[in-house]
Short mmCIF file of N, CA and C in Angstrom, two decimals:
data_model
loop_
_atom_site.label_atom_id
_atom_site.label_comp_id
_atom_site.label_asym_id
_atom_site.label_seq_id
_atom_site.Cartn_x
_atom_site.Cartn_y
_atom_site.Cartn_z
N PHE A 1 3.86 -26.12 21.06
CA PHE A 1 4.99 -25.59 21.66
C PHE A 1 5.17 -25.60 23.32
N ARG A 2 4.19 -25.99 23.78
CA ARG A 2 3.88 -25.91 25.13
C ARG A 2 4.34 -27.22 25.52
N GLN A 3 4.88 -27.97 24.61
CA GLN A 3 4.90 -29.64 25.36
C GLN A 3 6.76 -29.66 24.55
N LEU A 4 7.35 -28.76 24.29
CA LEU A 4 8.54 -28.93 23.85
C LEU A 4 9.50 -29.49 24.85
N ASP A 5 9.47 -28.99 26.29
CA ASP A 5 10.14 -29.40 27.26
C ASP A 5 9.96 -30.94 27.47
N LYS A 6 8.92 -31.60 27.02
CA LYS A 6 8.67 -33.20 27.30
C LYS A 6 9.33 -33.90 25.99
N ILE A 7 8.90 -33.05 24.74
CA ILE A 7 9.49 -33.64 23.52
C ILE A 7 10.85 -33.79 23.35
N ALA A 8 11.73 -32.78 23.73
CA ALA A 8 13.02 -32.76 24.00
C ALA A 8 13.56 -32.24 25.32
N PRO A 9 13.57 -33.25 26.09
CA PRO A 9 13.98 -32.71 27.26
C PRO A 9 15.53 -32.54 27.61
N ASP A 10 16.30 -32.83 26.77
CA ASP A 10 17.81 -32.55 26.75
C ASP A 10 18.44 -31.47 26.14
N LEU A 11 17.05 -30.61 25.96
CA LEU A 11 17.57 -29.26 24.75
C LEU A 11 18.03 -28.35 26.19
N ASN A 12 18.51 -27.12 25.77
CA ASN A 12 19.02 -26.04 26.58
C ASN A 12 17.33 -25.38 27.44
N GLN A 13 17.06 -25.50 28.53
CA GLN A 13 15.49 -25.05 28.93
C GLN A 13 15.31 -23.55 28.74
N MET A 14 16.27 -22.92 29.05
CA MET A 14 16.07 -21.54 28.74
C MET A 14 15.62 -21.26 27.31
N MET A 15 16.22 -21.66 26.23
CA MET A 15 16.09 -21.35 24.80
C MET A 15 14.74 -22.10 24.43
N VAL A 16 14.29 -23.49 24.89
CA VAL A 16 12.92 -23.95 24.82
C VAL A 16 11.92 -22.82 25.38
N GLU A 17 12.09 -22.47 26.53
CA GLU A 17 11.17 -21.47 26.96
C GLU A 17 10.97 -20.42 26.48
N ASP A 18 11.88 -19.74 25.76
CA ASP A 18 12.15 -18.45 24.90
C ASP A 18 11.50 -18.66 23.56
N ILE A 19 11.28 -19.67 23.19
CA ILE A 19 11.02 -20.13 21.84
C ILE A 19 9.32 -20.29 22.29
N GLN A 20 9.19 -20.93 23.50
CA GLN A 20 7.80 -21.22 23.86
C GLN A 20 7.08 -19.81 23.72
N GLN A 21 7.82 -18.73 24.66
CA GLN A 21 7.03 -17.30 24.70
C GLN A 21 6.94 -16.64 23.35
N ARG A 22 7.97 -16.92 22.55
CA ARG A 22 7.95 -16.14 21.27
C ARG A 22 6.94 -16.76 20.37
N SER A 23 6.99 -17.89 20.36
CA SER A 23 5.71 -18.41 19.66
C SER A 23 4.10 -18.01 20.04
N ASP A 24 4.07 -18.01 21.31
CA ASP A 24 2.69 -17.86 21.94
C ASP A 24 2.20 -16.41 21.49
N LYS A 25 3.40 -15.68 21.68
CA LYS A 25 3.30 -13.95 21.36
C LYS A 25 2.81 -14.23 20.01
N LEU A 26 3.57 -14.65 18.77
CA LEU A 26 3.20 -14.69 17.72
C LEU A 26 1.77 -15.38 17.20
N PHE A 27 1.45 -15.93 17.82
CA PHE A 27 0.02 -16.90 18.11
C PHE A 27 -0.84 -15.72 18.55
N GLN A 28 -0.50 -15.20 19.43
CA GLN A 28 -1.83 -13.79 20.12
C GLN A 28 -1.64 -13.13 18.85
N GLN A 29 -0.65 -12.68 18.07
CA GLN A 29 -0.67 -11.40 17.34
C GLN A 29 -1.61 -12.19 15.88
N CYS A 30 -1.46 -13.48 15.66
CA CYS A 30 -2.45 -13.72 14.45
C CYS A 30 -3.68 -13.68 15.02
N VAL A 31 -4.12 -14.04 16.26
CA VAL A 31 -5.67 -13.95 16.57
C VAL A 31 -6.00 -12.66 16.45
N SER A 32 -5.04 -11.71 16.86
CA SER A 32 -5.29 -9.86 17.01
C SER A 32 -5.81 -9.89 15.37
N SER A 33 -4.95 -10.29 14.31
CA SER A 33 -4.91 -10.10 13.24
C SER A 33 -6.29 -10.32 12.73
N LEU A 34 -6.39 -11.49 13.21
CA LEU A 34 -7.84 -12.38 12.47
C LEU A 34 -9.06 -11.42 12.92
N GLU A 35 -8.78 -10.69 14.12
CA GLU A 35 -9.91 -10.03 14.76
C GLU A 35 -9.92 -8.87 13.93
N LYS A 36 -8.98 -8.19 13.21
CA LYS A 36 -8.90 -7.09 12.70
C LYS A 36 -9.34 -7.19 11.27
N THR A 37 -9.15 -8.68 10.72
CA THR A 37 -9.92 -8.67 9.46
C THR A 37 -11.54 -8.64 9.46
N LEU A 38 -12.20 -9.16 10.68
CA LEU A 38 -13.28 -8.95 10.73
C LEU A 38 -13.55 -7.10 11.40
N GLN A 39 -13.11 -6.43 11.61
CA GLN A 39 -13.34 -5.03 11.74
C GLN A 39 -13.01 -4.30 10.16
N LEU A 40 -11.75 -4.77 9.52
CA LEU A 40 -11.75 -4.42 8.07
C LEU A 40 -13.25 -4.92 7.44
N TRP A 41 -13.78 -5.87 7.52
CA TRP A 41 -14.96 -6.50 6.38
C TRP A 41 -16.41 -5.72 6.93
N LYS A 42 -16.41 -5.55 8.11
CA LYS A 42 -17.56 -4.77 8.82
C LYS A 42 -17.39 -3.27 8.04
N THR A 43 -16.32 -2.46 8.14
CA THR A 43 -15.95 -1.35 7.60
C THR A 43 -16.42 -1.22 6.26
N ALA A 44 -15.76 -2.28 5.23
CA ALA A 44 -15.80 -2.07 3.96
C ALA A 44 -17.64 -2.49 3.75
N ASP A 45 -18.00 -3.25 4.68
CA ASP A 45 -19.32 -3.49 4.32
C ASP A 45 -20.37 -2.17 4.72
N SER A 46 -19.77 -1.28 5.61
CA SER A 46 -20.55 -0.12 5.60
C SER A 46 -20.21 1.12 4.73
N LEU A 47 -19.35 0.78 3.79
CA LEU A 47 -19.22 2.17 2.68
C LEU A 47 -20.31 2.09 1.62
N ALA A 48 -20.35 2.59 1.11
CA ALA A 48 -21.40 2.67 -0.19
C ALA A 48 -20.99 2.43 -1.13
N SER A 49 -19.70 3.33 -1.68
CA SER A 49 -19.19 2.85 -2.76
C SER A 49 -18.20 1.42 -3.31
N GLU A 50 -18.41 1.05 -4.27
CA GLU A 50 -17.12 -0.17 -4.53
C GLU A 50 -15.71 0.15 -4.28
N THR A 51 -15.76 1.72 -4.85
CA THR A 51 -13.96 2.21 -5.00
C THR A 51 -13.52 2.25 -3.57
N ALA A 52 -14.23 2.67 -2.57
CA ALA A 52 -13.81 3.03 -1.14
C ALA A 52 -13.79 1.44 -0.19
N ARG A 53 -14.74 0.23 -1.12
CA ARG A 53 -14.21 -0.69 -0.36
C ARG A 53 -13.57 -1.73 -0.76
N LYS A 54 -13.20 -1.53 -2.11
CA LYS A 54 -11.86 -2.40 -2.52
C LYS A 54 -10.72 -2.68 -2.08
N PRO A 55 -10.16 -1.23 -1.76
CA PRO A 55 -8.82 -1.33 -0.88
C PRO A 55 -8.34 -1.85 0.27
N ILE A 56 -9.95 -1.75 1.21
CA ILE A 56 -10.11 -2.41 2.39
C ILE A 56 -10.08 -4.02 2.34
N LEU A 57 -11.10 -4.42 1.29
CA LEU A 57 -11.17 -5.69 1.12
C LEU A 57 -9.73 -6.39 0.58
N ASP A 58 -8.94 -5.69 -0.07
CA ASP A 58 -7.54 -6.07 -0.60
C ASP A 58 -6.93 -6.33 0.37
N GLN A 59 -6.87 -5.09 1.40
CA GLN A 59 -6.21 -5.08 2.58
C GLN A 59 -6.27 -6.18 3.38
N ARG A 60 -7.66 -6.83 3.47
CA ARG A 60 -8.05 -7.46 4.41
C ARG A 60 -7.73 -9.01 4.09
N GLU A 61 -8.04 -9.33 2.39
CA GLU A 61 -7.35 -10.46 1.99
C GLU A 61 -5.79 -10.46 2.35
N LYS A 62 -4.81 -9.70 2.22
CA LYS A 62 -3.24 -9.95 2.43
C LYS A 62 -3.07 -9.93 3.79
N LEU A 63 -3.82 -9.70 4.47
CA LEU A 63 -3.88 -9.84 6.28
C LEU A 63 -4.26 -11.29 6.37
N VAL A 64 -5.00 -12.10 5.74
CA VAL A 64 -5.46 -13.11 6.03
C VAL A 64 -4.48 -13.86 5.57
N SER A 65 -3.85 -13.44 3.90
CA SER A 65 -2.50 -14.44 3.51
C SER A 65 -1.41 -14.49 4.58
N ASP A 66 -1.41 -13.21 4.93
CA ASP A 66 0.18 -13.20 6.25
C ASP A 66 -0.19 -14.02 7.29
N VAL A 67 -1.53 -14.21 8.13
CA VAL A 67 -2.02 -15.00 8.94
C VAL A 67 -1.53 -16.45 8.47
N VAL A 68 -1.87 -17.14 7.59
CA VAL A 68 -1.74 -17.83 6.72
C VAL A 68 -0.37 -18.58 6.69
N GLN A 69 0.30 -17.46 6.31
CA GLN A 69 1.82 -17.61 6.31
C GLN A 69 2.60 -18.14 7.03
N THR A 70 2.04 -17.32 8.60
CA THR A 70 2.46 -17.08 9.55
C THR A 70 2.41 -18.43 10.36
N VAL A 71 1.24 -19.05 10.36
CA VAL A 71 1.02 -20.41 10.61
C VAL A 71 1.66 -21.52 10.36
N GLU A 72 1.86 -21.32 9.14
CA GLU A 72 2.53 -22.30 8.23
C GLU A 72 4.02 -22.34 8.61
N HIS A 73 4.54 -21.16 8.96
CA HIS A 73 6.12 -21.00 9.39
C HIS A 73 5.99 -21.34 10.90
N MET A 74 5.01 -21.16 11.69
CA MET A 74 4.99 -21.96 13.06
C MET A 74 5.09 -23.39 12.86
N SER A 75 4.38 -23.69 12.02
CA SER A 75 3.87 -25.11 11.91
C SER A 75 5.53 -25.73 11.65
N ARG A 76 6.53 -25.33 10.40
CA ARG A 76 7.70 -25.79 10.29
C ARG A 76 8.44 -25.41 11.19
N THR A 77 8.38 -24.51 12.09
CA THR A 77 9.56 -24.35 13.23
C THR A 77 9.07 -25.44 14.23
N LEU A 78 7.76 -25.81 14.79
CA LEU A 78 7.59 -26.61 15.53
C LEU A 78 8.28 -28.11 14.78
N ALA A 79 8.06 -28.45 13.51
CA ALA A 79 8.49 -29.40 13.19
C ALA A 79 10.47 -29.50 13.35
N SER A 80 10.58 -28.44 12.89
CA SER A 80 12.05 -28.47 13.55
C SER A 80 12.62 -28.76 14.53
N VAL A 81 12.03 -28.26 15.34
CA VAL A 81 12.37 -28.06 16.82
C VAL A 81 11.95 -29.83 17.71
N GLN A 82 10.79 -30.56 16.82
CA GLN A 82 10.87 -31.62 16.84
C GLN A 82 11.82 -32.66 16.37
N GLY A 83 12.30 -32.42 15.83
CA GLY A 83 13.52 -32.95 14.81
C GLY A 83 14.93 -33.06 15.65
N ILE A 84 15.13 -31.80 16.97
CA ILE A 84 16.17 -31.90 17.36
C ILE A 84 16.46 -32.69 18.08
N THR A 85 17.57 -33.79 18.02
CA THR A 85 17.55 -34.77 19.46
C THR A 85 18.94 -34.36 19.98
N SER A 86 20.08 -34.01 19.52
CA SER A 86 21.10 -33.77 20.48
C SER A 86 21.51 -32.18 21.14
N ARG A 87 22.08 -32.20 21.89
CA ARG A 87 21.78 -30.87 22.62
C ARG A 87 22.78 -29.91 21.92
N SER A 88 23.88 -30.78 21.38
CA SER A 88 25.04 -29.84 20.91
C SER A 88 24.59 -29.42 19.26
N ASP A 89 24.01 -30.08 18.69
CA ASP A 89 23.02 -29.68 17.26
C ASP A 89 21.98 -28.71 17.90
N GLY A 90 21.25 -28.96 18.80
CA GLY A 90 19.96 -28.51 19.30
C GLY A 90 19.82 -27.06 19.63
N ASP A 91 21.05 -26.66 20.48
CA ASP A 91 21.33 -25.31 20.59
C ASP A 91 21.33 -24.15 19.76
N ALA A 92 22.20 -24.66 18.37
CA ALA A 92 22.52 -23.72 17.39
C ALA A 92 21.26 -24.03 16.49
N ARG A 93 20.58 -24.93 16.28
CA ARG A 93 19.04 -24.77 15.61
C ARG A 93 17.97 -24.14 16.33
N LEU A 94 18.20 -24.26 17.70
CA LEU A 94 17.15 -23.40 18.49
C LEU A 94 17.54 -21.87 18.15
N GLN A 95 18.69 -21.67 18.22
CA GLN A 95 19.08 -19.99 18.24
C GLN A 95 18.66 -19.60 16.92
N ARG A 96 18.75 -20.49 16.28
CA ARG A 96 18.18 -19.94 14.45
C ARG A 96 16.33 -20.08 14.59
N LEU A 97 16.38 -20.69 15.46
CA LEU A 97 14.49 -20.74 15.33
C LEU A 97 13.96 -19.48 16.00
N ARG A 98 14.84 -19.16 17.07
CA ARG A 98 14.65 -18.23 17.96
C ARG A 98 14.53 -16.76 16.91
N GLY A 99 15.73 -16.85 16.18
CA GLY A 99 15.65 -15.37 14.99
C GLY A 99 14.83 -15.44 14.16
N GLU A 100 14.35 -16.44 13.51
CA GLU A 100 13.38 -16.88 12.61
C GLU A 100 12.00 -16.35 13.30
N LEU A 101 11.66 -16.49 14.77
CA LEU A 101 10.49 -16.27 15.15
C LEU A 101 10.38 -14.85 15.61
N ASP A 102 11.48 -14.24 15.72
CA ASP A 102 11.50 -12.99 15.92
C ASP A 102 11.09 -11.81 14.86
N GLN A 103 12.07 -12.42 13.67
CA GLN A 103 11.45 -11.84 12.32
C GLN A 103 10.09 -11.94 11.92
N SER A 104 9.51 -13.08 12.60
CA SER A 104 7.79 -13.25 12.16
C SER A 104 7.02 -12.17 13.13
N LEU A 105 7.62 -12.26 14.13
CA LEU A 105 7.25 -10.93 15.01
C LEU A 105 6.91 -9.63 14.80
N GLU A 106 8.27 -9.45 13.95
CA GLU A 106 8.40 -7.80 13.48
C GLU A 106 7.66 -7.53 12.37
N VAL A 107 7.33 -8.69 11.45
CA VAL A 107 6.41 -8.82 10.23
C VAL A 107 5.08 -8.37 10.84
N ALA A 108 4.68 -9.42 11.83
CA ALA A 108 3.28 -9.15 12.12
C ALA A 108 3.04 -7.53 12.75
N LYS A 109 4.10 -7.19 13.59
CA LYS A 109 3.71 -6.02 14.11
C LYS A 109 3.51 -5.03 13.07
N LYS A 110 4.31 -5.16 12.06
CA LYS A 110 4.26 -4.06 10.80
C LYS A 110 2.96 -4.46 10.29
N VAL A 111 2.28 -5.38 9.96
CA VAL A 111 1.50 -5.87 9.26
C VAL A 111 -0.10 -4.85 10.16
N GLU A 112 0.27 -5.32 11.70
CA GLU A 112 -0.96 -4.79 12.60
C GLU A 112 -0.81 -3.44 12.50
N GLN A 113 0.21 -2.70 12.66
CA GLN A 113 -0.02 -1.30 12.69
C GLN A 113 -0.38 -0.58 11.07
N ARG A 114 -0.06 -1.38 9.82
CA ARG A 114 -0.52 -1.18 8.73
C ARG A 114 -2.00 -1.15 8.77
N VAL A 115 -2.54 -2.39 8.97
CA VAL A 115 -4.05 -2.50 9.63
C VAL A 115 -4.75 -1.57 10.20
N ASP A 116 -3.99 -1.18 11.41
CA ASP A 116 -4.74 0.01 12.33
C ASP A 116 -4.83 1.31 11.67
N SER A 117 -3.58 1.59 10.81
CA SER A 117 -3.93 3.32 9.99
C SER A 117 -5.00 3.18 8.95
N LEU A 118 -5.26 1.50 8.36
CA LEU A 118 -6.29 1.41 7.37
C LEU A 118 -7.77 1.58 8.25
N LEU A 119 -7.73 1.14 9.30
CA LEU A 119 -8.67 1.01 9.91
C LEU A 119 -9.51 2.71 10.13
N THR A 120 -7.99 3.03 10.94
CA THR A 120 -8.14 4.47 11.13
C THR A 120 -8.48 5.51 9.89
N GLY A 121 -8.06 5.52 8.97
CA GLY A 121 -8.13 5.83 7.63
C GLY A 121 -9.78 5.53 7.16
N ALA A 122 -10.06 4.59 7.18
CA ALA A 122 -11.74 4.08 6.79
C ALA A 122 -12.60 4.69 7.60
N ARG A 123 -12.37 4.93 9.00
CA ARG A 123 -13.43 5.55 9.65
C ARG A 123 -13.55 6.79 9.68
N VAL A 124 -12.32 7.47 9.19
CA VAL A 124 -12.41 8.91 8.57
C VAL A 124 -13.15 9.39 7.47
N GLN A 125 -12.90 8.48 6.49
CA GLN A 125 -13.45 8.38 5.23
C GLN A 125 -15.13 8.21 5.11
N ASN A 126 -15.44 7.24 6.05
CA ASN A 126 -16.53 6.68 6.31
C ASN A 126 -17.85 7.72 7.16
N SER A 127 -16.88 8.54 7.87
CA SER A 127 -17.49 10.03 8.80
C SER A 127 -17.78 10.73 7.83
N GLN A 128 -16.96 11.06 6.60
CA GLN A 128 -16.96 12.12 5.91
C GLN A 128 -17.85 12.03 4.82
N GLN A 129 -17.98 10.51 4.45
CA GLN A 129 -19.35 10.26 3.70
C GLN A 129 -20.57 10.55 4.64
N ILE A 130 -20.52 10.37 5.54
CA ILE A 130 -21.95 10.35 6.27
C ILE A 130 -22.09 12.02 6.56
N ASN A 131 -21.31 12.69 6.56
CA ASN A 131 -21.21 13.92 7.12
C ASN A 131 -21.85 15.08 5.54
N LYS A 132 -21.49 14.25 4.56
CA LYS A 132 -21.69 15.03 3.19
C LYS A 132 -23.40 14.78 3.00
N THR A 133 -24.12 13.46 3.65
CA THR A 133 -25.20 13.07 3.46
C THR A 133 -26.23 14.13 4.35
#
C-alpha cells in the first residue's frame, strides 16, 4: 500500500494517502490481534481444567481466523487498487475501497475488545482458582 502513489500516480492523492493510512492501521490491528492470541494461549495453558481452557482456545482460533480473513481482504483491496488505471473510474473505486477498509477496521476493533474482555475474565477466573487452592 505504501507504493500506491508510484503504482497509480494519476489517482486522487488524498484518497490514496487515506487508503494507505487506513490499511496501515488495519495491519497494526492484525499485529495486535496476533499478539493477543499468544496471551490467550498462555492464559489457557495456565489453567488446570480442560473445561476452562476450551472457550479461551476456541476464541483464540476465531481470532486467528479473523486475522487471516482481514489479510486476505487487504490483499484483494490492494489488487483492486492496482487495477485502477483511470482517474474518473479510480475515484469511485477508491471511495468504495475506503468504505471497505473502514468496515474492516470496525470489525477488528470489536474483535480486539472481545478478546480484551475474554483475557480479563480468564485472569479473574485463574486468580479465583489459585485462591481456592
